[in-house]
Each structure stands twice: as C-alpha cells, then as structure tokens.
Short mmCIF file of C-alpha atoms in Angstrom, two decimals:
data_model
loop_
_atom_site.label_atom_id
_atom_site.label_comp_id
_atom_site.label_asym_id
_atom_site.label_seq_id
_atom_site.Cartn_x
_atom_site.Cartn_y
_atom_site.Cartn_z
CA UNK J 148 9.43 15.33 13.19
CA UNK J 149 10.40 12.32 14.94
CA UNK J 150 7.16 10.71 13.27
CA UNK J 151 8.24 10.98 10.02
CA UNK J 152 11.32 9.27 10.59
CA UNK J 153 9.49 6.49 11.88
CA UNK J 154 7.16 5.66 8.81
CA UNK J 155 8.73 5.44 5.73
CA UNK J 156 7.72 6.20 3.08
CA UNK J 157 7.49 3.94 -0.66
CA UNK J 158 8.10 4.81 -3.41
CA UNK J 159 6.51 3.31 -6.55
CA UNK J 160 7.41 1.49 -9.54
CA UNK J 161 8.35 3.47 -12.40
CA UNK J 162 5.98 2.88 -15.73
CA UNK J 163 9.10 1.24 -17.07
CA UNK J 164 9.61 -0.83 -14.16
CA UNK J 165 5.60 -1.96 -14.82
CA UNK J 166 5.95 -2.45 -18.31
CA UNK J 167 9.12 -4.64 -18.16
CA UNK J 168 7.70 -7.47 -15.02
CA UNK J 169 3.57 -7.38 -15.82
CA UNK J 170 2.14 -4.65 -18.55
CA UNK J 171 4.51 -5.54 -21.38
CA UNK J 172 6.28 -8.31 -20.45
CA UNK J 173 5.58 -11.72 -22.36
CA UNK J 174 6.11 -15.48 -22.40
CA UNK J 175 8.96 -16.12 -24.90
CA UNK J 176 8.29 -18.89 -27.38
CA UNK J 177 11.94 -18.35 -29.66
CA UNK J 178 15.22 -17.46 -28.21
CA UNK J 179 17.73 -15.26 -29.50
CA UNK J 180 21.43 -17.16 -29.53
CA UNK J 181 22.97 -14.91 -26.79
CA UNK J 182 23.96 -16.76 -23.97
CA UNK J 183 22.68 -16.36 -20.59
CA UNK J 184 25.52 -16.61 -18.06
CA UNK J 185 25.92 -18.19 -14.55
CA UNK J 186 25.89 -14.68 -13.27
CA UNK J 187 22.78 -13.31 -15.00
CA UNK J 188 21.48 -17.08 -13.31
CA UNK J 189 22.36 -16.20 -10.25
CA UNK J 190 21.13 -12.87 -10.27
CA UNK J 191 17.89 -14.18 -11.06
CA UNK J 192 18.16 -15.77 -7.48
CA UNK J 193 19.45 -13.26 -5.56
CA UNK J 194 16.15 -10.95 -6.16
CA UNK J 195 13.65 -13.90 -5.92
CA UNK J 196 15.03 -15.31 -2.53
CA UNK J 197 14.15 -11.79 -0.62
CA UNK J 198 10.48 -11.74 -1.26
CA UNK J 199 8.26 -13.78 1.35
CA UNK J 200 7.11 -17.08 2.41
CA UNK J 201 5.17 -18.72 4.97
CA UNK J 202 7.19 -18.71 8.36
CA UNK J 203 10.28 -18.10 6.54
CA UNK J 204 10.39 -21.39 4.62
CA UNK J 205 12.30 -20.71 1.91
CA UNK J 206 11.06 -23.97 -0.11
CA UNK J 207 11.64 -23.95 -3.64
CA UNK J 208 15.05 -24.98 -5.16
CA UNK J 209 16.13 -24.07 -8.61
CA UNK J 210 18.14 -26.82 -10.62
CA UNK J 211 19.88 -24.69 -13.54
CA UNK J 212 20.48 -26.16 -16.96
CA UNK J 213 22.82 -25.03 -19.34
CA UNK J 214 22.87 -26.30 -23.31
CA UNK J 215 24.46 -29.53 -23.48
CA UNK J 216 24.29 -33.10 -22.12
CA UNK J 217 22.42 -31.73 -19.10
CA UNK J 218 19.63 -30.36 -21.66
CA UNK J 219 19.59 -32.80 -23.53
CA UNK J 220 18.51 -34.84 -20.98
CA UNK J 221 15.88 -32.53 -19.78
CA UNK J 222 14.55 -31.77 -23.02
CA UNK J 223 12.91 -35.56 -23.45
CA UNK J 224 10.94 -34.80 -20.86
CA UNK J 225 8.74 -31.93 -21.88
CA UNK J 226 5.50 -33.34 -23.66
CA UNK J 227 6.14 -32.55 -27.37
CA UNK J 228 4.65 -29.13 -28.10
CA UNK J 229 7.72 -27.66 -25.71
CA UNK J 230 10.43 -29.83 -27.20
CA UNK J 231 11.61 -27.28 -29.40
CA UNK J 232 11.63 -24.48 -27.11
CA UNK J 233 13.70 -26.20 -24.25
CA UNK J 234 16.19 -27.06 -27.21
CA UNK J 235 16.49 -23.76 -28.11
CA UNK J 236 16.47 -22.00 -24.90
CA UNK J 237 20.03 -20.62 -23.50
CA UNK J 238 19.10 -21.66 -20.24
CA UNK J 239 16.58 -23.36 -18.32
CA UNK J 240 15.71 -23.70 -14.65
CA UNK J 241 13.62 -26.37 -13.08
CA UNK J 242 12.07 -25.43 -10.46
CA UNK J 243 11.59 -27.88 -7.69
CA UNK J 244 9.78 -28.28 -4.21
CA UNK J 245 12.13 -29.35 -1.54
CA UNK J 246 10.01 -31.84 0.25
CA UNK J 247 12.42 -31.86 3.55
CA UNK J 248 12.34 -28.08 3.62
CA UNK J 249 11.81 -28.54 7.24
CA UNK J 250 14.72 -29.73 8.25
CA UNK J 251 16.02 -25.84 7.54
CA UNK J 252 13.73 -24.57 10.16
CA UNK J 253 15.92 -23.78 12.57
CA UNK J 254 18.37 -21.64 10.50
CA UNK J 255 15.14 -19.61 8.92
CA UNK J 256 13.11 -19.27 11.93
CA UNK J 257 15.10 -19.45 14.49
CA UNK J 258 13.03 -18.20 17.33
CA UNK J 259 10.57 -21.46 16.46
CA UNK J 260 12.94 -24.35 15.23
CA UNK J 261 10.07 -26.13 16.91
CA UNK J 262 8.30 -25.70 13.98
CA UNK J 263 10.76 -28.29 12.32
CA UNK J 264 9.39 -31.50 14.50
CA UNK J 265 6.11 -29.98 13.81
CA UNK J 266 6.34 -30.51 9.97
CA UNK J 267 8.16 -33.89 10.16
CA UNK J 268 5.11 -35.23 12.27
CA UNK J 269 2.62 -33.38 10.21
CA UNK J 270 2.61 -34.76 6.37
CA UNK J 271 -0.06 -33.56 4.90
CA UNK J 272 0.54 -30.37 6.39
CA UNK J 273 4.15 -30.22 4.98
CA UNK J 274 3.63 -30.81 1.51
CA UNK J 275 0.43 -28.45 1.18
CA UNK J 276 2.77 -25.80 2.76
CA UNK J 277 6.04 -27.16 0.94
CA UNK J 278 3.96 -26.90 -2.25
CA UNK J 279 1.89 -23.75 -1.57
CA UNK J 280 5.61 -21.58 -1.24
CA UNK J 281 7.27 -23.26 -3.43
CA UNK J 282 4.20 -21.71 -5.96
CA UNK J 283 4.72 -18.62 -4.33
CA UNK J 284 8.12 -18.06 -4.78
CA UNK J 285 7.71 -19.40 -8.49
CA UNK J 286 5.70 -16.79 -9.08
CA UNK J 287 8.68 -14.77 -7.80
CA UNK J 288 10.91 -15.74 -9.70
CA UNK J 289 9.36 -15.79 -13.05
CA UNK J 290 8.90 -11.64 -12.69
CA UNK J 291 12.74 -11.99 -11.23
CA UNK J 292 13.49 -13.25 -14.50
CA UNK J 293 11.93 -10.32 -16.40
CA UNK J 294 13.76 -7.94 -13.84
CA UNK J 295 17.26 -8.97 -15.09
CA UNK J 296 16.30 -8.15 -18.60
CA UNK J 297 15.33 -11.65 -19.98
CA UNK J 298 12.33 -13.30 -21.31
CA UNK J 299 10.52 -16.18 -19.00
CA UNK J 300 9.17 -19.21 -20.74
CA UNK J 301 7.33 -20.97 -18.15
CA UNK J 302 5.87 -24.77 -18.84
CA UNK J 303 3.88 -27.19 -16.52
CA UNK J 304 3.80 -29.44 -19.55
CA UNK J 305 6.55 -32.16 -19.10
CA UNK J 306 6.41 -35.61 -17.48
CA UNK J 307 7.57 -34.42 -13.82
CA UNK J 308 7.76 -37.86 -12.17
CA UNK J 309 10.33 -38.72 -15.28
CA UNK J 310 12.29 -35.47 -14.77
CA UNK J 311 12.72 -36.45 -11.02
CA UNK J 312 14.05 -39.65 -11.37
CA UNK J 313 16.48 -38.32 -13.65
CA UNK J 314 17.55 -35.12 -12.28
CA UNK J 315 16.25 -35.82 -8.56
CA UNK J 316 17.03 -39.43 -8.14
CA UNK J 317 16.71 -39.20 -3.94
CA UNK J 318 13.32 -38.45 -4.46
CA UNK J 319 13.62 -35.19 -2.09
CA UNK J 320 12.72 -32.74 -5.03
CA UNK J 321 9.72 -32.69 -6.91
CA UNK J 322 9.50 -30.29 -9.51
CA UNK J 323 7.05 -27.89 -10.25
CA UNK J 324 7.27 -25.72 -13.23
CA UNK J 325 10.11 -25.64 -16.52
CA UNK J 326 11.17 -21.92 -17.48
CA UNK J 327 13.11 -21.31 -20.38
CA UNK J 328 15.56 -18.22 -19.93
CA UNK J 329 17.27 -16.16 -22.38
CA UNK J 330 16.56 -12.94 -25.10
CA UNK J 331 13.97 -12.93 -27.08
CA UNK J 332 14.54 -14.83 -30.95
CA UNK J 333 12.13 -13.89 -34.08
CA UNK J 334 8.79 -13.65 -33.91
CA UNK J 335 9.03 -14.29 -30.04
CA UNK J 336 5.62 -13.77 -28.68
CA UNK J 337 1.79 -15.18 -29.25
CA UNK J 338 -0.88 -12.99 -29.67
CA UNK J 339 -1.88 -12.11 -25.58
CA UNK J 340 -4.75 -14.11 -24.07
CA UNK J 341 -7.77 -12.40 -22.57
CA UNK J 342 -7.35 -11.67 -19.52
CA UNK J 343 -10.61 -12.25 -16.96
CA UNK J 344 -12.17 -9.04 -16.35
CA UNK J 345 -11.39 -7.18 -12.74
CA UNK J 346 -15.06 -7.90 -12.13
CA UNK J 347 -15.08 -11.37 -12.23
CA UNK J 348 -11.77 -11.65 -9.97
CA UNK J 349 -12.17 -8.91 -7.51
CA UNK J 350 -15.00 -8.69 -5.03
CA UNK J 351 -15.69 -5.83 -2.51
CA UNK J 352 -16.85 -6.28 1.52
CA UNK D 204 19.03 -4.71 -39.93
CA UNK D 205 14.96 -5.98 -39.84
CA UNK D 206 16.71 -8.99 -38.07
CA UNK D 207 17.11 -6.29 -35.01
CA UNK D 208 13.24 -4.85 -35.41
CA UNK D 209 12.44 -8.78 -34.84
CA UNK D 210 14.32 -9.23 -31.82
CA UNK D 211 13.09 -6.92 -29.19
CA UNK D 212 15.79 -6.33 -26.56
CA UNK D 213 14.84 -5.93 -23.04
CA UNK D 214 15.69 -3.52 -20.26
CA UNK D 215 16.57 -4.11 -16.86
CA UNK D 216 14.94 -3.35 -13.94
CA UNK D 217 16.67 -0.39 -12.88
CA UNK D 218 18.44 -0.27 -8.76
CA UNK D 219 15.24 1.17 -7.36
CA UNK D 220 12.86 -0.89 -9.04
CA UNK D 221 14.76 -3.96 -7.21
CA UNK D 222 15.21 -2.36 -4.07
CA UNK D 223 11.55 -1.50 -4.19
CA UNK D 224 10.29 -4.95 -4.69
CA UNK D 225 12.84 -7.58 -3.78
CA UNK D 226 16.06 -6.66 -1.71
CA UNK D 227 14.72 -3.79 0.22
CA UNK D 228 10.80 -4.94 0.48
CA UNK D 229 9.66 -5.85 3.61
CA UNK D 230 6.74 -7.47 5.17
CA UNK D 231 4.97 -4.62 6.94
CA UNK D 232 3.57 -5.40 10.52
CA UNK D 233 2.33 -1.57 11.36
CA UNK D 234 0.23 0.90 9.39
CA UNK D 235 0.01 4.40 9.51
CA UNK D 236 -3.34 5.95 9.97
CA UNK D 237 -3.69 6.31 5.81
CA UNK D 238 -6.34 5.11 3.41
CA UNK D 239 -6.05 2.76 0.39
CA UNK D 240 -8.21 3.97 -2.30
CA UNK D 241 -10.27 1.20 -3.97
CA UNK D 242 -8.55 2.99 -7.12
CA UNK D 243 -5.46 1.50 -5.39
CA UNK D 244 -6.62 -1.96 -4.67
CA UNK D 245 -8.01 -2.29 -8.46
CA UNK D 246 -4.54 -1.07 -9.47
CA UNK D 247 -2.77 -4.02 -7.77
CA UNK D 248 -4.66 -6.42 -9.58
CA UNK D 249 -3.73 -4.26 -12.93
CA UNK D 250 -0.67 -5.16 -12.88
CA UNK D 251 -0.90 -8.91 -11.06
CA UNK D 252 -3.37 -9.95 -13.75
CA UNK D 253 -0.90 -10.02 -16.73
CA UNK D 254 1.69 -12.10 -15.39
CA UNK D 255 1.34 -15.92 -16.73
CA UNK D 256 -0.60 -18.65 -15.66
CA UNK D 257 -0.54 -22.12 -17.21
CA UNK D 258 -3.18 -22.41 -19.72
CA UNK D 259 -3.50 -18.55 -19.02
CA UNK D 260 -6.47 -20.53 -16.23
CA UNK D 261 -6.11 -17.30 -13.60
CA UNK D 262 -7.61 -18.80 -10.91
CA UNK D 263 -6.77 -16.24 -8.06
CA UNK D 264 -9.97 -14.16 -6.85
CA UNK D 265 -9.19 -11.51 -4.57
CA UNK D 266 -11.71 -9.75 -1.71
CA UNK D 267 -11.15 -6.86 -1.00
CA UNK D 268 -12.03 -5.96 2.72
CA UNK D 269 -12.05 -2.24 3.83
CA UNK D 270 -12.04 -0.85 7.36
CA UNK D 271 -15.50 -1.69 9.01
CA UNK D 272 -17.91 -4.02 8.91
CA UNK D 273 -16.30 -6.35 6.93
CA UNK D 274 -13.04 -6.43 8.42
CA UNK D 275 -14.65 -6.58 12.09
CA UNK D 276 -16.32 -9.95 10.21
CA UNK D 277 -13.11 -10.72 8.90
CA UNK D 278 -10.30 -10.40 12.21
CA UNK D 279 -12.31 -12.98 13.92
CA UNK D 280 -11.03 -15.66 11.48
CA UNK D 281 -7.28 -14.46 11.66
CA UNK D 282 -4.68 -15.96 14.41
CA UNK D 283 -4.32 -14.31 17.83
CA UNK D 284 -0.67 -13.09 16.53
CA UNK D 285 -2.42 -11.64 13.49
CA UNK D 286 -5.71 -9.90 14.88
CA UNK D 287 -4.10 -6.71 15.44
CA UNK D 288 -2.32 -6.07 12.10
CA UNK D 289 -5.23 -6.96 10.23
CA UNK D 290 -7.60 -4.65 12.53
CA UNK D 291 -5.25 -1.49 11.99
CA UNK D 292 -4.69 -2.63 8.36
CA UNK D 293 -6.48 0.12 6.16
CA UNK D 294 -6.97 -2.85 3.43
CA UNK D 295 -6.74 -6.63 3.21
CA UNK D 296 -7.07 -8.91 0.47
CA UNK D 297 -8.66 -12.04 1.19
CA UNK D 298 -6.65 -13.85 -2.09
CA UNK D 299 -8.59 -17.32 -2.84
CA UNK D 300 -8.44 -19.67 -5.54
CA UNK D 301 -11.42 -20.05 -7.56
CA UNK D 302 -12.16 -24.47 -7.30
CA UNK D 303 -14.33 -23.96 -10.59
CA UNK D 304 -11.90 -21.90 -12.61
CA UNK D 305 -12.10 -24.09 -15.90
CA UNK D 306 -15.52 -22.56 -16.38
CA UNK D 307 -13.86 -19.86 -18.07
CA UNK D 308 -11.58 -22.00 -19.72
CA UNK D 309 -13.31 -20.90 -23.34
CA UNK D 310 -12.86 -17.40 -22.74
CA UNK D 311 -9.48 -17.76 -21.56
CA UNK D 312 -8.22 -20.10 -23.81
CA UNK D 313 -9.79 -20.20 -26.88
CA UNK D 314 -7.48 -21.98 -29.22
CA UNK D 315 -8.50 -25.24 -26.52
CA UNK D 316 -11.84 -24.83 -25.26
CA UNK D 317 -12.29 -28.75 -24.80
CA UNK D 318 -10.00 -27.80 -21.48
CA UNK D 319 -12.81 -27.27 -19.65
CA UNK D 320 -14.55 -30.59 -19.72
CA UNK D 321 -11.04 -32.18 -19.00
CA UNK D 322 -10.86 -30.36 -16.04
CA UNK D 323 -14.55 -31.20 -15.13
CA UNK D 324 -13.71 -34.56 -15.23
CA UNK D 325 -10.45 -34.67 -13.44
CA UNK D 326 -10.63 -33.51 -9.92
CA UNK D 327 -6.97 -33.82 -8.82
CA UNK D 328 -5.93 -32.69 -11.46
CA UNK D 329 -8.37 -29.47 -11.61
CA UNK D 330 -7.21 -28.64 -7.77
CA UNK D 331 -3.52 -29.26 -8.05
CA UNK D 332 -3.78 -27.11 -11.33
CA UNK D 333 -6.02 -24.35 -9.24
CA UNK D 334 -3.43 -24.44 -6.11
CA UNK D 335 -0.37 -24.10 -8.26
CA UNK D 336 -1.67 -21.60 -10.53
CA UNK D 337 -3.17 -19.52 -7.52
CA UNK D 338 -0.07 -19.21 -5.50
CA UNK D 339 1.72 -18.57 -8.67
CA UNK D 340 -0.52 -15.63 -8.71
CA UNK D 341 -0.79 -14.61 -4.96
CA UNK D 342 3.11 -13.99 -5.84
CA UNK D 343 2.71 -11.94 -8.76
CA UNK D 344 0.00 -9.80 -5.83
CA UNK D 345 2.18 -9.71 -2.70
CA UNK D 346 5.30 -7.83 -5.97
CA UNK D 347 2.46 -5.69 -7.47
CA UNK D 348 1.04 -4.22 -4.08
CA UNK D 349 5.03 -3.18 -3.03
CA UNK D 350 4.70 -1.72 -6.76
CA UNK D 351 2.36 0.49 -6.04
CA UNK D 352 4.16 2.12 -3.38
CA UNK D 353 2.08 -0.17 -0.76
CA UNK D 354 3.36 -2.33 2.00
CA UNK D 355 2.30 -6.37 2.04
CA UNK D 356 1.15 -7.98 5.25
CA UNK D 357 1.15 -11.50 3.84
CA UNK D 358 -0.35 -14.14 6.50
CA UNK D 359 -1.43 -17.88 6.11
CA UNK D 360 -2.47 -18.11 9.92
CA UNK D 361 -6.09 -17.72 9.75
CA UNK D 362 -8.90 -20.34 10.58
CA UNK D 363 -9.53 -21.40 6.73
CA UNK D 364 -12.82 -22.82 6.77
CA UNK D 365 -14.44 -20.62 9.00
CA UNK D 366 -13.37 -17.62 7.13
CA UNK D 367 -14.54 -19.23 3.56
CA UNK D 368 -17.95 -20.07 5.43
CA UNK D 369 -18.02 -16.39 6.33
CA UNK D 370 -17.29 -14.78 3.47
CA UNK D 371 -17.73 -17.59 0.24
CA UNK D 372 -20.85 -19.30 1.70
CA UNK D 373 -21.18 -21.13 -1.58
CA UNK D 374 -18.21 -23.13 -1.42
CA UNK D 375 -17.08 -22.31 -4.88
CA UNK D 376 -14.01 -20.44 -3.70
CA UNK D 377 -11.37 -21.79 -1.01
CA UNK D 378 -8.77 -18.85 0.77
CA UNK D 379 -5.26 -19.29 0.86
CA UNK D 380 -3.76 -16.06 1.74
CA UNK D 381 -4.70 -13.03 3.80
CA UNK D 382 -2.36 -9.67 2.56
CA UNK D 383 -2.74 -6.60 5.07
CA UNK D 384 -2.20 -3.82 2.73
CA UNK D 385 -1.27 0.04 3.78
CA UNK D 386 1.46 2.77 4.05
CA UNK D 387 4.18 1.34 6.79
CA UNK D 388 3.68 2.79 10.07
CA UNK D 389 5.69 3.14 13.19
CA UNK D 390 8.67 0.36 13.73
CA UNK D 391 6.91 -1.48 11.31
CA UNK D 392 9.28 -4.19 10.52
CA UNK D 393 10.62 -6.87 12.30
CA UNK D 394 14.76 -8.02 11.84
CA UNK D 395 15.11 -9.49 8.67
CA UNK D 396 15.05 -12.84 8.65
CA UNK D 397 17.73 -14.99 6.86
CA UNK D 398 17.78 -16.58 3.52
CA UNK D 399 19.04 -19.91 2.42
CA UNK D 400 22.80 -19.83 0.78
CA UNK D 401 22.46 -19.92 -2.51
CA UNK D 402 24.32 -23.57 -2.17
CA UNK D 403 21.37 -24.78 -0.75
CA UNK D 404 19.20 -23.59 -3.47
CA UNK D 405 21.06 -23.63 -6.99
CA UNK D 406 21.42 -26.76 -8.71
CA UNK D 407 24.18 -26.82 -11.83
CA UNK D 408 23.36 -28.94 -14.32
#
C-alpha cells in the first residue's frame, strides 16, 4: 500500500473551525478592554506567514501598534468615521507593502535569486506584484486574526500617504489596509451586508 | 451579568484547524486521479464569500474549469512550468477581478448607494479598489479550498491577456490568479520554502 503512503490525505475544517474564520465571524466595530498581548500579535504572524505568495515573495510587513503615543499618532490619520474605533482598539496593525521586497529574493527563492535583478529593472512589474501579495497575504492575515480568537476590524479609510510619512518616513513602505485587533466590546457588530449571489460570482466552463 | 450576553467571546482555532490551513498547508504540485464535485467548488466560494471586503465591493469572480474542453482551452494560456499541473488538475479556478464591480454597489451597500457613480467616475481609484479588494479575496479562496479538505495549486504564470481574450471576450473581467484544485497526489510537494524572520516583518510601535 505503498500508494497510499504517497498521497495524503486532508482533512477538513471542522464546522467550528468555519464558523470562527468565514460563516460567523464579523468585522468588530467596539472593543472589549482586554488587552491583546505581543504574543497573541505575534501569533497572528506566525500562521499568516505560511500561506502562499507569488515566487515566494513574502511582501507585506506588519507595523504593530499598541495604545499610547504610537496610537495616538496613528489614530489622526484614519478619515473620521474610524477615529473612534482605532482609539478604542487594543491593538492595531498596519499593514504595509514593502516596495524593495526584492532585494529578499535570494533568501526566499533561492534557486532563482535572479529574479531579484529582474524586479529592480522591472518597475511596473514590481509594484503590481509587490502590491498584488501584499493583498494576498492581507487577506491572510485578517482570517489569521480570527484564528487566534480575536475580532478583525479592517479599514482602507485613512489618509495612507500621511500615515507613511509618519510611520514610514524612508518611503520603502506603503501601507495598505488598518485592522483593529482585540475582543469584541458591546453591541460589536453591524447588521451583515448582502452578500452577491454564487451566480453572479461563479461561472462554469 | 447581561454585560457578558453583550460581549461575545471567541474561540480559537483549534491545533488542526491551523495545521490544516496555515503551518502544515502546502501548495500541491500533483493530483491524484480524484474528482472535485461542482458541490465542492460552490462550497469553496461558501465560505470565501463572507470574509470582508472594503465597502463589502466583492469584486473576485471565479471560473470554474473542469477536466475537458475547457481546460484543454485553458492549459494553452498557462506557463511551460505550469501546463502539466493544470492538465492533471481535476479543477481550476480561473479567480478574476470583476473591472465593473461598483455596478452592484446598491445591492451591496445600501446604506451608500451614491458609491457607485463615484467609482464610475474615478478610474484609478475604481481599479486600485478592484485589485486590492480581489487579492484580498483570492486569499480568503486559496484558505477556504485547504478548508475543504482540498489542495491549492496557486499560479500567477499564465499569459494574462490571452487567457481573458479566451475565456472573458467582453473585457469586463481581468484574471489574476489561476488555483489548480484536487486531492494531493504522488510526491506532491516540493521542500518548503523559507519564510522571512519575523524581524524582517514586525514593526513595534
């Protein structure tokens, strides 16, 4: 039964598993005052950074902010309407896109480092596939989030070329997307938008 | 205690849930000789569909392409490296971001339906808001197909515009990932690649 060895098999995720990162889960809007430690933030990281990108690029970096001066300068950047929730949120984590992510080429894909002088000569190239991973792994680490127990608050809505200049003054990062992290407060959730129906996403061939 | 009833606590995802979908998933490049179901593929997209979106704009559309016709039409458009895993793939998703997603914009968010002439009238901002949003959502996918017990063949080297020409002759919808999706066949991973240190990631602020 040599065969068998040689194809694993999956398993699949529990209905408690699916509840807790898609069915159930929601976008906090109040946070309960528990903390969130540097261990839980980590955590967060060390699922997210196994799941896949293009060629191994690895390009999203994750600037963690803890209550205090470092919020307080963050939180003048969201537009107004997410003010209050980056206030109130135990932690937060800006995720950026490394725009040199290149240059680690030849650590993550080692039998191409090639690639490296590839995306240094190729611009356009490397920023739609700096900012098409980067995405990707967002989208990683928002359900990472939800894996670890806590609510996600994700925001596109904050003056990003203000936030850079303060928090990425070298002008290497550009960030991407504002989640709010921590336990759920009062009243946490919205009523759920409609999603599209499957037949106006999915098509057959 | 109502104060409790209002703050829901949430569970963790348990060992296997996180071995299943982030620190033991890998990227499949074999497939046994077993179908997908099309009850399957819609499955995926049961559970990718609720995760967030700014906006709650969903622009990810995903084509399904079976064994046959289709994916003879389809391999063509796929790199030389990639041709063989997608011909022996039982199912691929074609995932593709939908350039005229704000047309749904007063289904999908009601409370703002004046979105969708914003959007009309401001390209960039309408495509960097579909790319973002869509890659967000081609990583809530690639975690929802390893939910369901299915391996993820994610690939972005494929001839773009000749497989949109192919397959979305209108031009309305633009391809961005190709996921080979099946049951793991023989030797079908490569060595694990490495990740970044978590130094080169984590800010602290």
């Amino acid at each position: 039964m040599t065969e068998v060895a040689e194809r694993p098999v999956l398993d699949t995720l529990d209905p408690a598993g699916r509840a807790l990162l898609f069915t159930e889960a929601r976008t906090a809007n109040t946070f309960a005052d528990i903390p969130v430690s540097d261990e839980e933030l980590a955590s967060i990281w060390e699922l997210a950074r196994w799941a896949p990108t293009a060629a191994n690029t690895q390009p999203l970096r994750v600037l963690y902010v803890r209550p205090g001066e470092g919020r307080d300068r963050l939180v003048k950047f969201m537009n107004e309407g997410n003010q209050a929730k980056t206030a109130a949120a135990p932690a937060v984590a800006v995720l950026a896109v490394d725009t040199r992510f290149h240059e680690h080429i030849p650590t993550v894909f080692p039998m191409r480092p090639q690639m490296k002088d590839f995306f240094e000569a190729n611009e356009e190239f490397r920023e739609k596939g700096g900012n098409f991973n980067a995405a990707l792994q967002a989208g990683y680490f928002i359900l990472a989030v939800r894996a670890l127990g806590l609510a996600a608050g994700p925001m596109t809505g904050f003056d990003a070329p203000g936030l850079d200049s303060e928090f990425f003054p070298d002008g290497r990062f550009r960030s991407i997307l504002v989640v709010n992290i921590g336990h759920p407060g009062e009243n946490p959730w919205y009523n759920r938008l409609p999603r599209l129906d499957h037949d106006d996403v999915i098509i057959w061939a």
